PDB file of N, CA and C in Angstrom:
ATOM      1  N   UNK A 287       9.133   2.176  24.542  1.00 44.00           N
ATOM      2  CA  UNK A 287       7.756   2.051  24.078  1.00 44.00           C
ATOM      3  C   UNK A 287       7.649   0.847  23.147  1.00 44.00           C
ATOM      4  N   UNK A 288       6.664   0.329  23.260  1.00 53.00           N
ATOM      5  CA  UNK A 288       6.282  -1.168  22.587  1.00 53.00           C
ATOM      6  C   UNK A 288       5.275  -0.302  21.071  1.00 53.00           C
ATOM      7  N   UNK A 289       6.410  -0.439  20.227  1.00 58.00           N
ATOM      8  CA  UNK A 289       5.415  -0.082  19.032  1.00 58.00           C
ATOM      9  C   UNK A 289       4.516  -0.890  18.540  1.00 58.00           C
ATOM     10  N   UNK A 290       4.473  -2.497  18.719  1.00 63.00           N
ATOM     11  CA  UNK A 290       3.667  -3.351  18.177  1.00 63.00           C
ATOM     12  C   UNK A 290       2.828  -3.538  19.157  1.00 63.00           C
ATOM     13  N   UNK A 291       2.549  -2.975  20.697  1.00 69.00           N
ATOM     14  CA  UNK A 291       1.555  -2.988  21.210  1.00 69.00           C
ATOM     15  C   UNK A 291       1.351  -1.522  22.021  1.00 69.00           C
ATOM     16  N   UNK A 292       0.439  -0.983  21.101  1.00 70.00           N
ATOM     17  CA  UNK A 292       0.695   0.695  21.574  1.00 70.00           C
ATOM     18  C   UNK A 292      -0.771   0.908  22.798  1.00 70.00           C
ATOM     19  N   UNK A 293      -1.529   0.244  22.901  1.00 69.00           N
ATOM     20  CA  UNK A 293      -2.393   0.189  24.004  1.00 69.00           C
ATOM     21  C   UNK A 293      -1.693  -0.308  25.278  1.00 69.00           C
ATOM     22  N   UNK A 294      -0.679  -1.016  25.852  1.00 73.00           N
ATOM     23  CA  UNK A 294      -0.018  -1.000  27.151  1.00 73.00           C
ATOM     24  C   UNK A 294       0.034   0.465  27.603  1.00 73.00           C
ATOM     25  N   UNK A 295       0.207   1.519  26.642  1.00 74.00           N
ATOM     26  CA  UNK A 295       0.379   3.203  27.226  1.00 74.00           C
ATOM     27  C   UNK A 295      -1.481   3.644  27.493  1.00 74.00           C
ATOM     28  N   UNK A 296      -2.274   2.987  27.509  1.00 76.00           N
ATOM     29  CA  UNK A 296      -3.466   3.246  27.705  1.00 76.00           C
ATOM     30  C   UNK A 296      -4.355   2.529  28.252  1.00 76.00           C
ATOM     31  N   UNK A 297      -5.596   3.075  28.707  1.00 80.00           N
ATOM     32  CA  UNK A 297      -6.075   2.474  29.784  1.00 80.00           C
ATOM     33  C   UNK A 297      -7.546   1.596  28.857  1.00 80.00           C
ATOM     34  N   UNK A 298      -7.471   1.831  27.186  1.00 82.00           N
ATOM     35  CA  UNK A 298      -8.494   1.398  26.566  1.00 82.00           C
ATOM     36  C   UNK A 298      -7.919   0.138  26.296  1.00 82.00           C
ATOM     37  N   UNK A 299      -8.789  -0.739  25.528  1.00 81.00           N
ATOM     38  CA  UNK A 299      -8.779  -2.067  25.136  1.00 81.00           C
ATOM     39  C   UNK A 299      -7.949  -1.701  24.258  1.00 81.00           C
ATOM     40  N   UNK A 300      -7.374  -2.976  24.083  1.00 77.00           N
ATOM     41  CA  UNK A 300      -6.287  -3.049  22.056  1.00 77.00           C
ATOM     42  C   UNK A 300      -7.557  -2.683  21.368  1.00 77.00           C
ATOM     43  N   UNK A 301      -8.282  -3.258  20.806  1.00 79.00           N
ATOM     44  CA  UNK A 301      -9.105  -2.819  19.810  1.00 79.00           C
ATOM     45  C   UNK A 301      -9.753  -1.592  19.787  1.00 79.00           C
ATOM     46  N   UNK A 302      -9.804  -0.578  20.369  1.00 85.00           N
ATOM     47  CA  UNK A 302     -10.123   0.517  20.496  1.00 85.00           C
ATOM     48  C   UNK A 302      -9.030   1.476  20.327  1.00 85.00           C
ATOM     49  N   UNK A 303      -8.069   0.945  20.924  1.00 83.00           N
ATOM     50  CA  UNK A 303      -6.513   1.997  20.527  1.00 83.00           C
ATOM     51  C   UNK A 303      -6.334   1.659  19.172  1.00 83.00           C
ATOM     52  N   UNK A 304      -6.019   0.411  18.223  1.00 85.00           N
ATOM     53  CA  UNK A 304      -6.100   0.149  16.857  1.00 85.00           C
ATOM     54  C   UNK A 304      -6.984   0.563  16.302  1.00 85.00           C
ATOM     55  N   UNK A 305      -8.101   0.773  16.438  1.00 89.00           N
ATOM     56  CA  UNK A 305      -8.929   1.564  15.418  1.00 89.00           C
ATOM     57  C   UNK A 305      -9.043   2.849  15.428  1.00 89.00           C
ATOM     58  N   UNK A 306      -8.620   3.428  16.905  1.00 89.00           N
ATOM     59  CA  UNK A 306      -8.712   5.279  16.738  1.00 89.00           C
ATOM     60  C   UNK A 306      -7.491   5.148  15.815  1.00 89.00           C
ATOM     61  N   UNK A 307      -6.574   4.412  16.350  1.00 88.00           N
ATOM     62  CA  UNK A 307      -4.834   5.168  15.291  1.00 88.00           C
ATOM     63  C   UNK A 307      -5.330   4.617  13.965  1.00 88.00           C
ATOM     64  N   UNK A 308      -5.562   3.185  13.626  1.00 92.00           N
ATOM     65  CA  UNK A 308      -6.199   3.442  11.882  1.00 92.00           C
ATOM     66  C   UNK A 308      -7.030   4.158  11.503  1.00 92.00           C
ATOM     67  N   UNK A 309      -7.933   4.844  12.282  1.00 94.00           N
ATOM     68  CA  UNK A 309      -8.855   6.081  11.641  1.00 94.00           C
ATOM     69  C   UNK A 309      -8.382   7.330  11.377  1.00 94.00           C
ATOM     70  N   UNK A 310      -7.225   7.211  12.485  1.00 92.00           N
ATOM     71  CA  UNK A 310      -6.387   8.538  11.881  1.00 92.00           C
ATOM     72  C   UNK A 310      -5.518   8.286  10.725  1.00 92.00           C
ATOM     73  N   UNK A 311      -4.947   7.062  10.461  1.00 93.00           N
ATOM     74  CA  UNK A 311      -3.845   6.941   9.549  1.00 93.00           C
ATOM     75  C   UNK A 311      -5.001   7.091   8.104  1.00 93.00           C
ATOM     76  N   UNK A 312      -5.554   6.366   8.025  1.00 96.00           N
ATOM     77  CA  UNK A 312      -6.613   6.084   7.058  1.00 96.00           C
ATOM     78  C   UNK A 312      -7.185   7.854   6.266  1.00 96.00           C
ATOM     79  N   UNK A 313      -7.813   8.252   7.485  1.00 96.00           N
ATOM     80  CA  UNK A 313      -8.053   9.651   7.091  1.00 96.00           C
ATOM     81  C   UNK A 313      -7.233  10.547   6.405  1.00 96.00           C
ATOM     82  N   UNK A 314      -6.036  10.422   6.939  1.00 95.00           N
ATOM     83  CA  UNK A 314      -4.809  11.526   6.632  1.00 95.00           C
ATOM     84  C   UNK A 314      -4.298  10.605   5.316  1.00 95.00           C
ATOM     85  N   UNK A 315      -4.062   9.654   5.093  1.00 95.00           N
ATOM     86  CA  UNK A 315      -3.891   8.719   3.684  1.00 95.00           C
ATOM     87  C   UNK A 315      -5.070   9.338   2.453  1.00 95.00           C
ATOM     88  N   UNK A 316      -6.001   8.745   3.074  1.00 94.00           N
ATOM     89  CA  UNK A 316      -7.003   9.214   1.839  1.00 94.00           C
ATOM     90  C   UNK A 316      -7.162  10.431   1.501  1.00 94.00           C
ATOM     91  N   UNK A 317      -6.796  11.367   2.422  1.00 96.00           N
ATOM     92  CA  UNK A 317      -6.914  13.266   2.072  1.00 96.00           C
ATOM     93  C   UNK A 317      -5.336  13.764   1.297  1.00 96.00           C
ATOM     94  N   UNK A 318      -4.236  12.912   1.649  1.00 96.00           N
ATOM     95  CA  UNK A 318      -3.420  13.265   0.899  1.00 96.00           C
ATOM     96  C   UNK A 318      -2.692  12.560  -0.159  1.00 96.00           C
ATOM     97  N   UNK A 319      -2.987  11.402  -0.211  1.00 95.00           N
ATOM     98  CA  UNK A 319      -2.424  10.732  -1.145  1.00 95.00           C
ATOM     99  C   UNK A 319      -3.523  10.091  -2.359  1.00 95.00           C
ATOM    100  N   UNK A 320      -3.139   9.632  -3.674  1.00 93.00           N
ATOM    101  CA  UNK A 320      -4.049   9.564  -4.732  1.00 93.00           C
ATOM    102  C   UNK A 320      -4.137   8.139  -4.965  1.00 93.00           C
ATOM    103  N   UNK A 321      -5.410   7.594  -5.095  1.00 93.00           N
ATOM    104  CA  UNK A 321      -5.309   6.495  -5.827  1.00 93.00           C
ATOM    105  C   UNK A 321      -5.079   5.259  -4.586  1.00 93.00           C
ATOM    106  N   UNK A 322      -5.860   4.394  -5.176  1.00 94.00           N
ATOM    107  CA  UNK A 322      -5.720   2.632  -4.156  1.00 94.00           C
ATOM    108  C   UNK A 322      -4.613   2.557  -3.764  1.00 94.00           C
ATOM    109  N   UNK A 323      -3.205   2.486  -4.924  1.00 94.00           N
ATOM    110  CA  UNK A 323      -2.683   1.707  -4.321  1.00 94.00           C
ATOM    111  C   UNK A 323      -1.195   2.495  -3.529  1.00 94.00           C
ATOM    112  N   UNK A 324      -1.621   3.884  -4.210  1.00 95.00           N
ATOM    113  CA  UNK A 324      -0.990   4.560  -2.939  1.00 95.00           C
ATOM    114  C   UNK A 324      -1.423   4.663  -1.400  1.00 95.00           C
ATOM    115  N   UNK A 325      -2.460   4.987  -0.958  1.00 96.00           N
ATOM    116  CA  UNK A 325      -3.452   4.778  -0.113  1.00 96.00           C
ATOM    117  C   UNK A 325      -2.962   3.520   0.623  1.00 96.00           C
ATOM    118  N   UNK A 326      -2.917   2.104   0.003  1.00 96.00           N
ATOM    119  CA  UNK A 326      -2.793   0.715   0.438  1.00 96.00           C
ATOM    120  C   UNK A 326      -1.560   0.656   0.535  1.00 96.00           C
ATOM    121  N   UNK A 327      -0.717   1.914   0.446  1.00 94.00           N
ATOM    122  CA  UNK A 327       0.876   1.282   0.925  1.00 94.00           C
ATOM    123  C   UNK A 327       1.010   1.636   2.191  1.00 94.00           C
ATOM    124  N   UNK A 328       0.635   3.171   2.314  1.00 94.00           N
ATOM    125  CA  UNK A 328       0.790   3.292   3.727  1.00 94.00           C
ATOM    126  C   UNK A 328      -0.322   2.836   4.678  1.00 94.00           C
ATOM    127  N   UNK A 329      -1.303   2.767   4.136  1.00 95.00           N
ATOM    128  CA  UNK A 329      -2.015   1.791   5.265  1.00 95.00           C
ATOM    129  C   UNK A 329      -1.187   0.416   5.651  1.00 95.00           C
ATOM    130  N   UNK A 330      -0.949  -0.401   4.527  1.00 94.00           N
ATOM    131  CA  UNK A 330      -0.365  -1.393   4.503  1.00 94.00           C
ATOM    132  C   UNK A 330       1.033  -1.641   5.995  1.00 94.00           C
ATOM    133  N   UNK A 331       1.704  -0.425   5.944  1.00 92.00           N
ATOM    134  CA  UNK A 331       2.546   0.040   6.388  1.00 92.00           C
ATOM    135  C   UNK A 331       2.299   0.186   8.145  1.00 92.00           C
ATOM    136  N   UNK A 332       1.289   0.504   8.300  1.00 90.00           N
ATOM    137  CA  UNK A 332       0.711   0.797   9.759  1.00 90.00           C
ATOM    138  C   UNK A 332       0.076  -0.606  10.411  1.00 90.00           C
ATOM    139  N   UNK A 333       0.273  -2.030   9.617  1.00 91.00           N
ATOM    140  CA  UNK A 333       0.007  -3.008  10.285  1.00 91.00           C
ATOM    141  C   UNK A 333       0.694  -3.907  10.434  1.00 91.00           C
ATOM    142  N   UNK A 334       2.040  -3.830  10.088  1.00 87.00           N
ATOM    143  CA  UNK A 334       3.361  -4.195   9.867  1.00 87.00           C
ATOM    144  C   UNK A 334       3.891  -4.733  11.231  1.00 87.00           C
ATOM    145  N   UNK A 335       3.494  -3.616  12.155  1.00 81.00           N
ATOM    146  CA  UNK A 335       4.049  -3.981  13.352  1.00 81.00           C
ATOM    147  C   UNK A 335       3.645  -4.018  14.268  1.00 81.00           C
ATOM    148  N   UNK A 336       2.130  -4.117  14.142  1.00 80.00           N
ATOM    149  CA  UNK A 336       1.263  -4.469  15.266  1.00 80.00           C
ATOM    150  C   UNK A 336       1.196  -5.846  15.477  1.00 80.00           C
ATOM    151  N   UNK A 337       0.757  -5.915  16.580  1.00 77.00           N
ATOM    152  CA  UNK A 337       0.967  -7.899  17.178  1.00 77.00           C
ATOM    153  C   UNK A 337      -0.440  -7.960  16.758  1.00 77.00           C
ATOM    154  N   UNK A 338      -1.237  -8.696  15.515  1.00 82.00           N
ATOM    155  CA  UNK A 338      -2.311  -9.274  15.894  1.00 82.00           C
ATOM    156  C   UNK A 338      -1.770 -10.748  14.873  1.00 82.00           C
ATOM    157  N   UNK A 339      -2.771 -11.577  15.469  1.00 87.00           N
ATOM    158  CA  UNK A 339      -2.595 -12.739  14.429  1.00 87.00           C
ATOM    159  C   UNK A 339      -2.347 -12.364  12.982  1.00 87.00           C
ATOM    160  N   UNK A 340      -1.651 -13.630  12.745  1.00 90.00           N
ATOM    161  CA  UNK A 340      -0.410 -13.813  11.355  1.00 90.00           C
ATOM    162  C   UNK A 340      -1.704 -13.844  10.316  1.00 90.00           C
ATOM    163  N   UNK A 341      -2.979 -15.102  10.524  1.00 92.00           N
ATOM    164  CA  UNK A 341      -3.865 -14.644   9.505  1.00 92.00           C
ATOM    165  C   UNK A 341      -4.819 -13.400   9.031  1.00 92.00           C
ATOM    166  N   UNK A 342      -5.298 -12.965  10.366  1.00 91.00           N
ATOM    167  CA  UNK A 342      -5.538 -11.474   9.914  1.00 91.00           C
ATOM    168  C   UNK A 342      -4.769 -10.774   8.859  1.00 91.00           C
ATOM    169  N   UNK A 343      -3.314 -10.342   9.635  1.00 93.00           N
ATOM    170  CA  UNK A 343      -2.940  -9.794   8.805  1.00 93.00           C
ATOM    171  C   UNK A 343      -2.355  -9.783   7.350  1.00 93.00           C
ATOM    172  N   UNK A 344      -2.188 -11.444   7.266  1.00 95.00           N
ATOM    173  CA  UNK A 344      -1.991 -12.228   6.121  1.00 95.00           C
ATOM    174  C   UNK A 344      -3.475 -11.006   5.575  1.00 95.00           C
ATOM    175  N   UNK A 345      -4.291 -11.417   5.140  1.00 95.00           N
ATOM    176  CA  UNK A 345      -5.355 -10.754   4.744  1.00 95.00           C
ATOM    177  C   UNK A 345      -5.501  -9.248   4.795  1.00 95.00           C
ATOM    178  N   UNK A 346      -5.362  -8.704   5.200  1.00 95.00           N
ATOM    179  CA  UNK A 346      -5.298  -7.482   5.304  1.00 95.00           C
ATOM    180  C   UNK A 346      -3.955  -6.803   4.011  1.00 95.00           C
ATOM    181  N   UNK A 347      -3.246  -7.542   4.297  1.00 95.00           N
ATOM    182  CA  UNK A 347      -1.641  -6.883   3.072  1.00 95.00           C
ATOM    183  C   UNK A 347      -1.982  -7.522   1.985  1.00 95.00           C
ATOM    184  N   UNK A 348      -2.859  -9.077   1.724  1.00 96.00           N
ATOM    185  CA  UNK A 348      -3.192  -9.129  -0.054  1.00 96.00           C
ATOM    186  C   UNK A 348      -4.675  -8.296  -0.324  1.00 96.00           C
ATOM    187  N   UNK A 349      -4.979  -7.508   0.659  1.00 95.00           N
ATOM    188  CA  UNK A 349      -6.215  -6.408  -0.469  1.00 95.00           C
ATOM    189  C   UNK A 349      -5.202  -5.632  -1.436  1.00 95.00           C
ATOM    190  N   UNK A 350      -6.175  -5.334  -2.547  1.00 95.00           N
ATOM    191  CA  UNK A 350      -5.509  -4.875  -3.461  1.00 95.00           C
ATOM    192  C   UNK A 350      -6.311  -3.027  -3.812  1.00 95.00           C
ATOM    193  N   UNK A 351      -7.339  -3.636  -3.079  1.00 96.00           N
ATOM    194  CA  UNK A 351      -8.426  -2.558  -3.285  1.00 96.00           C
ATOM    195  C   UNK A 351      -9.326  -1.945  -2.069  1.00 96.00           C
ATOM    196  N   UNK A 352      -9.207  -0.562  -1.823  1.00 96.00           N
ATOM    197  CA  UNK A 352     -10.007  -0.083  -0.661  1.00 96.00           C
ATOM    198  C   UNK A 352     -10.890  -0.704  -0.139  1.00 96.00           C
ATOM    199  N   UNK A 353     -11.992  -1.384  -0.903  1.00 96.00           N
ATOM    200  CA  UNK A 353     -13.234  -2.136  -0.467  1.00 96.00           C
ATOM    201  C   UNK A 353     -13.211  -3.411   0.596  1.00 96.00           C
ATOM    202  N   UNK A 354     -12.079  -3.671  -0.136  1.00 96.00           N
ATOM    203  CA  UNK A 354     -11.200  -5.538   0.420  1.00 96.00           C
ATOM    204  C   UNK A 354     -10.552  -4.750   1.147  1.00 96.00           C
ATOM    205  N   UNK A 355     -10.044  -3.802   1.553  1.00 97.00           N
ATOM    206  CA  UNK A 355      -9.277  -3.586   2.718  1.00 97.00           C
ATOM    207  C   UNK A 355     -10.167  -3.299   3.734  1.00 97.00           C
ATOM    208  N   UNK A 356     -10.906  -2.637   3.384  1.00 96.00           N
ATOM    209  CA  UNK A 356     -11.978  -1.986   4.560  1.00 96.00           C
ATOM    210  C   UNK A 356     -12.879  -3.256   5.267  1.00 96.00           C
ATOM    211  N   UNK A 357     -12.792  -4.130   4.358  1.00 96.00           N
ATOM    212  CA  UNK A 357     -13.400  -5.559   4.788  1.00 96.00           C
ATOM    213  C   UNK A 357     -12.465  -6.036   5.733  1.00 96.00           C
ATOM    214  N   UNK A 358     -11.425  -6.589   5.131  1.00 95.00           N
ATOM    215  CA  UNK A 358     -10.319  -7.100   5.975  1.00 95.00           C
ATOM    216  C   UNK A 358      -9.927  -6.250   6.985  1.00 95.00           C
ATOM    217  N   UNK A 359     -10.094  -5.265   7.554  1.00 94.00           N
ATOM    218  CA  UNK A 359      -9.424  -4.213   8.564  1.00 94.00           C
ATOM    219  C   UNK A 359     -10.914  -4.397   9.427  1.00 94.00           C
ATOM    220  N   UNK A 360     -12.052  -4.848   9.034  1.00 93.00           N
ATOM    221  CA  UNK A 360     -13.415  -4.691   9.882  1.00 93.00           C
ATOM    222  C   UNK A 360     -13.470  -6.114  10.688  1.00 93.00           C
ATOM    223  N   UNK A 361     -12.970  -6.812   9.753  1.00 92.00           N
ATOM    224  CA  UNK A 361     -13.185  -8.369  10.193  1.00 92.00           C
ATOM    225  C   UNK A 361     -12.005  -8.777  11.440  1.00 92.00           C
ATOM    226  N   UNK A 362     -11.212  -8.254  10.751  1.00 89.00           N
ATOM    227  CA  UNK A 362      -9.633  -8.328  11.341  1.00 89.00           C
ATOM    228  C   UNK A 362      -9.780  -7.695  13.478  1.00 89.00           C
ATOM    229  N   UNK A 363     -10.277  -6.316  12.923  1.00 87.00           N
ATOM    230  CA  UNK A 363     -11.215  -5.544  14.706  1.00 87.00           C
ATOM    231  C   UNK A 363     -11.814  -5.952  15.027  1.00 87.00           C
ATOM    232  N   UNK A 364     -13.282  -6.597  14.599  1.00 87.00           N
ATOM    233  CA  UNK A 364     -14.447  -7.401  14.887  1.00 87.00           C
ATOM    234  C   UNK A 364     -13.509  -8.777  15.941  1.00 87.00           C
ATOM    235  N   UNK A 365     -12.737  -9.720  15.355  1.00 83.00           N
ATOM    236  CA  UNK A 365     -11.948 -10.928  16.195  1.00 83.00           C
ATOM    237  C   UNK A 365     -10.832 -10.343  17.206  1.00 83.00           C
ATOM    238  N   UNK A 366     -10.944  -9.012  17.155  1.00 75.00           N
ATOM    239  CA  UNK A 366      -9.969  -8.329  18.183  1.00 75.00           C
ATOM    240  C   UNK A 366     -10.550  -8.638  19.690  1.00 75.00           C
ATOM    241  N   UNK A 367     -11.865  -8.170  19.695  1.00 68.00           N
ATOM    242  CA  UNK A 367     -12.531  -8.174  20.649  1.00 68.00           C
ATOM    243  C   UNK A 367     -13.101  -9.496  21.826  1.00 68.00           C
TER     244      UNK A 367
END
């Protein structure tokens, strides 16, 4: 299995398989863990090894704060497409 491209196992677009699995990671982060920058590790963590461009994700790992992440993770899907 190709962990950095987990849509080859599916018949949806990349950007649609990346955002159901960050909506799940995201959800289950924010219900159990406290605080930004716990939250922003393991999110942080779940984009590590996905193939999208180096600047996206450049951007995405210096948010420091939910708001800037949620930006950078929108902008980042939005150029997926």
């Amino acid at each position: 299995m190709d962990v950095a491209r987990p849509w080859m196992l599916s018949d949806k677009e990349p950007h649609e398989v990346i955002k159901e699995m960050h909506a799940i990671v995201y959800r289950y982060s924010a219900e159990n863990l406290c605080g930004d920058s716990q939250i922003l590790s393991r999110l942080h963590a779940f984009w590590e090894y996905l193939d999208i461009p180096y600047k996206q994700k450049k951007v995405i790992m210096k948010a420091t704060t939910l708001p800037r992440y949620r930006e950078a993770v929108a902008t980042a899907l939005n150029s997926l497409l």
